[in-house]
Amino acid sequence: MAKKSGSKKDLQDLMIFRHKEGPKGKKPDNFLVEKTNTTDKIKITNRLSTQGTHYRYSILLDNENSTPISNIKISVFYPKLLKFTGSYPLSVIISSLIEDKKEKNNVINLEMKGLKDKTSQRIYLHYTPSSQLDNGEFKTSLKYTNNKGEENTINSNSINIKIDDIVIIPKIISHSRIREISQIPGMKRALISLGIGTKKKVNYKKIFEIFENLVLSYDFQFITRDKEKGIFWFFGFETKSSNDILSLCKIGSNVIEIITYSTNPIILGFFLYSFTKNLKQQLSSYKIINPKTKIFELDCVNCGETLPYFPKKDESITCIKCSYEQIVW
């Protein structure tokens, strides 16, 4: 995946990387809440998920009425232990970001001119974890004016988040169970793609050794490790959250890909943030790369989705999700 032409070829040995919907189940999702004004037929749906090394708080506004609404104001309360890093789409205006030292939550205020009848609008807010271990909650308050000129409010239920130390117990599973685990109902999936910003060919076998030692430091159980192909699969049980973590990784000459599965998006996001941060530090401290060399997280600067490949320097690349054209480095 280091080169555009080789992107698909590099993944042929890891068919599990191609995500497919698993069997449907009715297990409740603690990270999704809905609230509806039945009179105006306005519904707000909130979901907390993992997007790369970030948390994504999504807001879906549904106007199921035959009349539009206007003067939309949204307040999102989020935990101080997270850092706000961006929003999507650009048409949604962030009117203010309030950091209150006395309160446990910060507040982001958003504005929209309106929402036409029988339409919907999805908003993404992205947050980065920190080393702070704590708990908190996300909540949304929606205010709008209906076609009668009445101002109404919908207050969402909260989505709780608790970030704690990661404590892994190694767990052995067979290769045949990997696809089964990835398709468990309610299983969450996050992809990280890192591009090493240098025109020089990096010794990926040295990166492999650093990566291997880092995985062992977390006490994961290796399922597969192939130095020639640059492949790692590892598995473990996170004791504090009582969740399994499955990770599938591929190391190339200048690209590192990590796909991780867990039913808990909080532990999934914090593990990927922690692991990626440590990996970057060790690649620099062990002089595998030049200290001035940047390691890019290949996320779209517009919507946050993972870019399809690592482009060459000064080469533009278009996000396959939102069609936004950008230059990575």
Short mmCIF file of C-alpha atoms in Angstrom, two decimals:
data_model
loop_
_atom_site.label_atom_id
_atom_site.label_comp_id
_atom_site.label_asym_id
_atom_site.label_seq_id
_atom_site.Cartn_x
_atom_site.Cartn_y
_atom_site.Cartn_z
CA MET A 1 0.00 0.00 0.00
CA ALA A 2 3.08 2.23 -0.09
CA LYS A 3 2.40 2.92 -3.76
CA LYS A 4 -0.90 3.57 -5.45
CA SER A 5 -0.46 0.76 -7.94
CA GLY A 6 0.39 -1.78 -5.25
CA SER A 7 -2.35 -0.89 -2.79
CA LYS A 8 -4.62 -3.87 -3.48
CA LYS A 9 -1.79 -6.33 -3.99
CA ASP A 10 -0.33 -5.66 -0.53
CA LEU A 11 -3.58 -6.67 1.11
CA GLN A 12 -4.13 -9.94 -0.74
CA ASP A 13 -2.51 -11.93 2.07
CA LEU A 14 -4.84 -10.35 4.62
CA MET A 15 -8.35 -11.01 3.32
CA ILE A 16 -9.62 -10.26 6.81
CA PHE A 17 -8.68 -6.61 6.11
CA ARG A 18 -11.68 -6.46 3.78
CA HIS A 19 -14.45 -5.66 6.18
CA LYS A 20 -17.82 -7.30 5.64
CA GLU A 21 -21.00 -6.90 7.62
CA GLY A 22 -21.37 -9.66 10.17
CA PRO A 23 -24.55 -11.45 11.15
CA LYS A 24 -27.23 -9.12 12.46
CA GLY A 25 -28.04 -9.15 16.16
CA LYS A 26 -30.29 -7.23 18.54
CA LYS A 27 -27.72 -6.60 21.26
CA PRO A 28 -28.27 -3.07 22.66
CA ASP A 29 -25.66 -0.49 21.72
CA ASN A 30 -24.58 1.56 24.75
CA PHE A 31 -22.88 4.05 22.46
CA LEU A 32 -25.97 5.04 20.47
CA VAL A 33 -28.92 7.14 21.70
CA GLU A 34 -32.02 8.54 19.99
CA LYS A 35 -34.56 11.20 20.95
CA THR A 36 -37.64 12.38 19.01
CA ASN A 37 -40.08 15.27 19.18
CA THR A 38 -43.17 13.36 18.05
CA THR A 39 -45.20 16.51 17.38
CA ASP A 40 -42.69 18.06 14.96
CA LYS A 41 -41.35 14.66 13.84
CA ILE A 42 -37.77 15.76 14.46
CA LYS A 43 -35.33 13.04 15.57
CA ILE A 44 -31.75 13.34 16.76
CA THR A 45 -29.46 10.28 16.86
CA ASN A 46 -26.04 10.34 18.53
CA ARG A 47 -23.32 7.72 18.24
CA LEU A 48 -19.82 7.45 19.73
CA SER A 49 -17.35 5.44 17.65
CA THR A 50 -13.63 5.16 16.87
CA GLN A 51 -12.14 6.74 13.75
CA GLY A 52 -8.42 5.97 13.50
CA THR A 53 -6.75 7.33 16.63
CA HIS A 54 -9.72 9.62 17.29
CA TYR A 55 -13.17 9.31 18.79
CA ARG A 56 -16.04 10.31 16.50
CA TYR A 57 -19.23 11.73 17.97
CA SER A 58 -21.84 11.76 15.24
CA ILE A 59 -25.08 13.72 15.20
CA LEU A 60 -27.84 12.73 12.78
CA LEU A 61 -30.76 15.14 12.45
CA ASP A 62 -33.88 13.75 10.76
CA ASN A 63 -36.74 16.00 9.71
CA GLU A 64 -39.52 13.53 8.95
CA ASN A 65 -42.12 16.31 8.71
CA SER A 66 -43.51 17.84 5.50
CA THR A 67 -42.39 21.31 6.64
CA PRO A 68 -38.86 22.69 7.20
CA ILE A 69 -37.28 23.81 10.46
CA SER A 70 -34.97 26.81 10.93
CA ASN A 71 -32.60 28.56 13.36
CA ILE A 72 -30.95 25.27 14.37
CA LYS A 73 -28.60 25.53 17.34
CA ILE A 74 -26.78 22.48 18.71
CA SER A 75 -24.81 22.33 21.95
CA VAL A 76 -22.53 19.33 22.48
CA PHE A 77 -21.18 18.67 25.97
CA TYR A 78 -18.05 16.51 25.95
CA PRO A 79 -15.50 15.33 28.58
CA LYS A 80 -12.45 17.47 29.33
CA LEU A 81 -10.23 14.42 29.02
CA LEU A 82 -10.69 14.65 25.23
CA LYS A 83 -9.37 17.31 22.86
CA PHE A 84 -11.64 18.58 20.09
CA THR A 85 -9.83 18.26 16.73
CA GLY A 86 -12.37 19.06 14.01
CA SER A 87 -15.84 18.84 12.53
CA TYR A 88 -17.56 17.80 9.29
CA PRO A 89 -19.17 19.07 7.09
CA LEU A 90 -17.73 22.55 6.67
CA SER A 91 -21.24 23.96 6.11
CA VAL A 92 -21.94 23.53 9.83
CA ILE A 93 -20.75 26.63 11.69
CA ILE A 94 -19.01 26.30 15.05
CA SER A 95 -20.20 29.45 16.82
CA SER A 96 -18.22 28.88 20.01
CA LEU A 97 -16.10 26.41 21.96
CA ILE A 98 -16.35 26.88 25.73
CA GLU A 99 -13.76 25.39 28.10
CA ASP A 100 -15.02 25.71 31.65
CA LYS A 101 -12.38 25.00 34.31
CA LYS A 102 -15.04 24.55 36.99
CA GLU A 103 -17.15 22.03 35.07
CA LYS A 104 -16.26 18.49 34.06
CA ASN A 105 -17.44 19.01 30.47
CA ASN A 106 -16.54 21.46 27.71
CA VAL A 107 -19.17 22.74 25.28
CA ILE A 108 -19.22 23.17 21.50
CA ASN A 109 -22.02 25.27 20.00
CA LEU A 110 -22.98 24.64 16.37
CA GLU A 111 -25.37 26.50 14.08
CA MET A 112 -27.32 25.63 10.93
CA LYS A 113 -29.67 27.87 8.97
CA GLY A 114 -32.26 25.16 8.62
CA LEU A 115 -33.27 21.69 7.53
CA LYS A 116 -35.69 21.12 4.66
CA ASP A 117 -38.71 18.84 4.97
CA LYS A 118 -38.13 15.10 4.59
CA THR A 119 -34.35 15.51 4.75
CA SER A 120 -31.53 14.71 7.15
CA GLN A 121 -28.13 16.11 8.09
CA ARG A 122 -25.19 14.21 9.55
CA ILE A 123 -22.48 15.97 11.56
CA TYR A 124 -19.17 14.49 12.73
CA LEU A 125 -17.15 15.83 15.66
CA HIS A 126 -13.68 14.37 16.19
CA TYR A 127 -11.81 14.13 19.48
CA THR A 128 -8.32 12.95 20.40
CA PRO A 129 -7.64 11.08 23.67
CA SER A 130 -4.94 12.20 26.06
CA SER A 131 -2.91 10.46 28.74
CA GLN A 132 -5.53 11.57 31.27
CA LEU A 133 -7.47 8.70 32.84
CA ASP A 134 -10.97 9.67 33.86
CA ASN A 135 -14.64 9.32 32.99
CA GLY A 136 -17.21 11.66 31.52
CA GLU A 137 -20.15 11.87 29.16
CA PHE A 138 -21.39 13.21 25.85
CA LYS A 139 -24.75 14.97 25.65
CA THR A 140 -26.49 17.00 22.96
CA SER A 141 -29.07 19.76 23.18
CA LEU A 142 -30.91 20.69 19.97
CA LYS A 143 -32.91 23.90 19.59
CA TYR A 144 -34.89 24.78 16.46
CA THR A 145 -37.87 26.79 15.20
CA ASN A 146 -40.75 24.95 13.52
CA ASN A 147 -42.95 26.28 10.71
CA LYS A 148 -45.34 27.82 13.27
CA GLY A 149 -42.57 29.97 14.69
CA GLU A 150 -42.35 27.91 17.89
CA GLU A 151 -38.92 27.24 19.41
CA ASN A 152 -38.49 23.70 20.68
CA THR A 153 -35.68 21.80 22.41
CA ILE A 154 -34.61 18.16 22.32
CA ASN A 155 -32.12 17.01 24.98
CA SER A 156 -30.40 13.72 24.21
CA ASN A 157 -29.58 10.98 26.67
CA SER A 158 -25.93 10.78 27.66
CA ILE A 159 -23.25 8.47 26.28
CA ASN A 160 -20.76 7.63 29.01
CA ILE A 161 -17.03 7.26 28.44
CA LYS A 162 -14.44 5.87 30.85
CA ILE A 163 -10.73 5.79 30.01
CA ASP A 164 -8.52 3.62 32.19
CA ASP A 165 -5.13 1.92 31.99
CA ILE A 166 -4.92 -0.87 29.43
CA VAL A 167 -4.19 -4.23 31.06
CA ILE A 168 -3.94 -7.15 28.61
CA ILE A 169 -3.99 -10.87 29.29
CA PRO A 170 -2.63 -12.85 26.31
CA LYS A 171 -5.26 -15.09 24.74
CA ILE A 172 -4.70 -17.90 22.25
CA ILE A 173 -7.16 -18.43 19.38
CA SER A 174 -6.98 -20.43 16.17
CA HIS A 175 -6.63 -18.82 12.75
CA SER A 176 -10.06 -20.18 11.81
CA ARG A 177 -11.73 -18.04 14.49
CA ILE A 178 -10.40 -14.70 13.29
CA ARG A 179 -13.13 -14.02 10.74
CA GLU A 180 -15.73 -15.28 13.21
CA ILE A 181 -14.54 -12.76 15.83
CA SER A 182 -14.48 -9.87 13.36
CA GLN A 183 -18.13 -10.55 12.51
CA ILE A 184 -19.57 -10.79 16.02
CA PRO A 185 -22.73 -8.61 16.28
CA GLY A 186 -21.78 -5.26 17.78
CA MET A 187 -18.09 -5.65 16.91
CA LYS A 188 -16.40 -2.30 16.25
CA ARG A 189 -13.58 -1.85 13.75
CA ALA A 190 -10.96 0.89 13.41
CA LEU A 191 -8.30 1.33 10.74
CA ILE A 192 -5.09 3.30 11.08
CA SER A 193 -2.78 3.97 8.16
CA LEU A 194 0.56 5.67 8.83
CA GLY A 195 2.77 7.09 6.11
CA ILE A 196 6.48 7.69 6.75
CA GLY A 197 7.33 10.96 5.04
CA THR A 198 10.62 10.24 3.34
CA LYS A 199 11.68 9.52 -0.23
CA LYS A 200 14.34 7.16 1.08
CA LYS A 201 13.54 3.48 1.41
CA VAL A 202 13.00 2.67 5.08
CA ASN A 203 14.21 -0.68 6.42
CA TYR A 204 10.84 -2.27 7.15
CA LYS A 205 12.50 -5.27 8.86
CA LYS A 206 13.86 -2.89 11.50
CA ILE A 207 10.37 -1.44 11.87
CA PHE A 208 9.11 -5.02 12.22
CA GLU A 209 11.39 -5.62 15.20
CA ILE A 210 10.30 -2.40 16.93
CA PHE A 211 6.67 -3.28 16.27
CA GLU A 212 7.13 -6.80 17.61
CA ASN A 213 8.68 -5.61 20.88
CA LEU A 214 5.94 -3.03 21.33
CA VAL A 215 3.21 -5.66 20.93
CA LEU A 216 4.96 -7.84 23.51
CA SER A 217 5.16 -4.91 25.93
CA TYR A 218 1.33 -4.84 25.94
CA ASP A 219 1.29 -8.63 26.66
CA PHE A 220 -0.67 -9.59 23.56
CA GLN A 221 -0.62 -13.14 22.19
CA PHE A 222 0.76 -13.45 18.64
CA ILE A 223 -1.42 -15.43 16.25
CA THR A 224 0.75 -14.81 13.19
CA ARG A 225 4.00 -12.95 12.59
CA ASP A 226 5.76 -13.13 9.24
CA LYS A 227 8.84 -10.94 8.87
CA GLU A 228 9.17 -11.49 5.12
CA LYS A 229 5.61 -10.35 4.45
CA GLY A 230 5.58 -7.78 7.26
CA ILE A 231 2.44 -9.28 8.83
CA PHE A 232 1.31 -9.32 12.47
CA TRP A 233 -1.90 -10.71 13.96
CA PHE A 234 -2.29 -10.55 17.73
CA PHE A 235 -5.03 -11.04 20.31
CA GLY A 236 -5.69 -10.35 23.98
CA PHE A 237 -8.28 -9.81 26.71
CA GLU A 238 -8.44 -6.33 28.27
CA THR A 239 -9.21 -6.98 31.93
CA LYS A 240 -10.57 -3.62 33.12
CA SER A 241 -13.15 -3.29 30.35
CA SER A 242 -13.64 -7.08 29.94
CA ASN A 243 -13.23 -6.86 26.18
CA ASP A 244 -11.26 -8.87 23.63
CA ILE A 245 -8.96 -6.97 21.26
CA LEU A 246 -7.97 -8.41 17.88
CA SER A 247 -5.42 -6.58 15.74
CA LEU A 248 -4.21 -7.27 12.19
CA CYS A 249 -1.22 -5.32 10.91
CA LYS A 250 0.91 -4.99 7.82
CA ILE A 251 4.27 -3.19 7.59
CA GLY A 252 5.59 -1.92 4.27
CA SER A 253 8.61 0.15 3.29
CA ASN A 254 6.94 3.44 4.18
CA VAL A 255 3.42 2.53 5.28
CA ILE A 256 2.12 0.83 8.42
CA GLU A 257 -1.50 -0.38 8.52
CA ILE A 258 -3.32 -1.48 11.65
CA ILE A 259 -6.89 -2.79 11.79
CA THR A 260 -8.24 -3.48 15.26
CA TYR A 261 -11.52 -4.99 16.48
CA SER A 262 -13.29 -4.71 19.83
CA THR A 263 -16.92 -4.46 20.93
CA ASN A 264 -16.04 -1.43 23.07
CA PRO A 265 -15.16 1.71 21.04
CA ILE A 266 -13.68 3.42 24.12
CA ILE A 267 -11.00 0.80 24.78
CA LEU A 268 -10.52 0.41 21.01
CA GLY A 269 -9.82 4.11 20.51
CA PHE A 270 -7.61 4.50 23.56
CA PHE A 271 -5.52 1.43 22.70
CA LEU A 272 -4.93 2.66 19.13
CA TYR A 273 -4.04 6.13 20.38
CA SER A 274 -1.62 4.73 22.98
CA PHE A 275 -0.07 2.15 20.64
CA THR A 276 0.42 4.61 17.76
CA LYS A 277 1.93 7.24 20.04
CA ASN A 278 4.44 4.73 21.46
CA LEU A 279 5.26 3.39 18.00
CA LYS A 280 6.09 6.87 16.67
CA GLN A 281 8.28 7.60 19.70
CA GLN A 282 10.22 4.35 19.39
CA LEU A 283 10.80 4.65 15.65
CA SER A 284 12.42 8.02 16.34
CA SER A 285 14.31 7.16 19.54
CA TYR A 286 15.81 3.99 18.02
CA LYS A 287 16.77 6.04 14.93
CA ILE A 288 14.82 3.83 12.55
CA ILE A 289 13.77 7.09 10.96
CA ASN A 290 15.35 10.55 11.05
CA PRO A 291 14.04 12.61 13.99
CA LYS A 292 12.94 15.29 11.51
CA THR A 293 10.98 12.79 9.41
CA LYS A 294 7.23 13.13 9.89
CA ILE A 295 4.88 10.19 10.29
CA PHE A 296 1.51 11.08 8.80
CA GLU A 297 -1.81 9.67 9.90
CA LEU A 298 -3.51 9.15 6.56
CA ASP A 299 -6.88 10.65 7.51
CA CYS A 300 -8.88 12.96 5.27
CA VAL A 301 -8.54 16.51 6.60
CA ASN A 302 -12.17 17.12 5.70
CA CYS A 303 -14.21 14.13 6.93
CA GLY A 304 -11.62 12.08 8.88
CA GLU A 305 -11.93 8.87 6.83
CA THR A 306 -8.79 6.89 6.04
CA LEU A 307 -7.23 7.79 2.69
CA PRO A 308 -6.94 4.95 0.14
CA TYR A 309 -3.12 5.04 -0.12
CA PHE A 310 -0.03 7.07 0.81
CA PRO A 311 0.64 9.50 -2.05
CA LYS A 312 4.02 10.71 -3.20
CA LYS A 313 5.34 14.05 -1.94
CA ASP A 314 3.28 16.99 -3.32
CA GLU A 315 0.89 14.55 -5.02
CA SER A 316 -2.79 15.31 -4.48
CA ILE A 317 -5.14 12.57 -3.32
CA THR A 318 -8.94 12.45 -3.26
CA CYS A 319 -10.88 10.99 -0.34
CA ILE A 320 -13.16 8.18 -1.53
CA LYS A 321 -15.70 9.08 1.18
CA CYS A 322 -16.26 12.84 0.71
CA SER A 323 -14.36 13.49 -2.59
CA TYR A 324 -12.18 16.14 -0.94
CA GLU A 325 -8.85 16.66 -2.75
CA GLN A 326 -5.80 17.26 -0.58
CA ILE A 327 -2.00 17.05 -0.36
CA VAL A 328 -0.68 14.96 2.54
CA TRP A 329 3.00 16.08 2.54
#
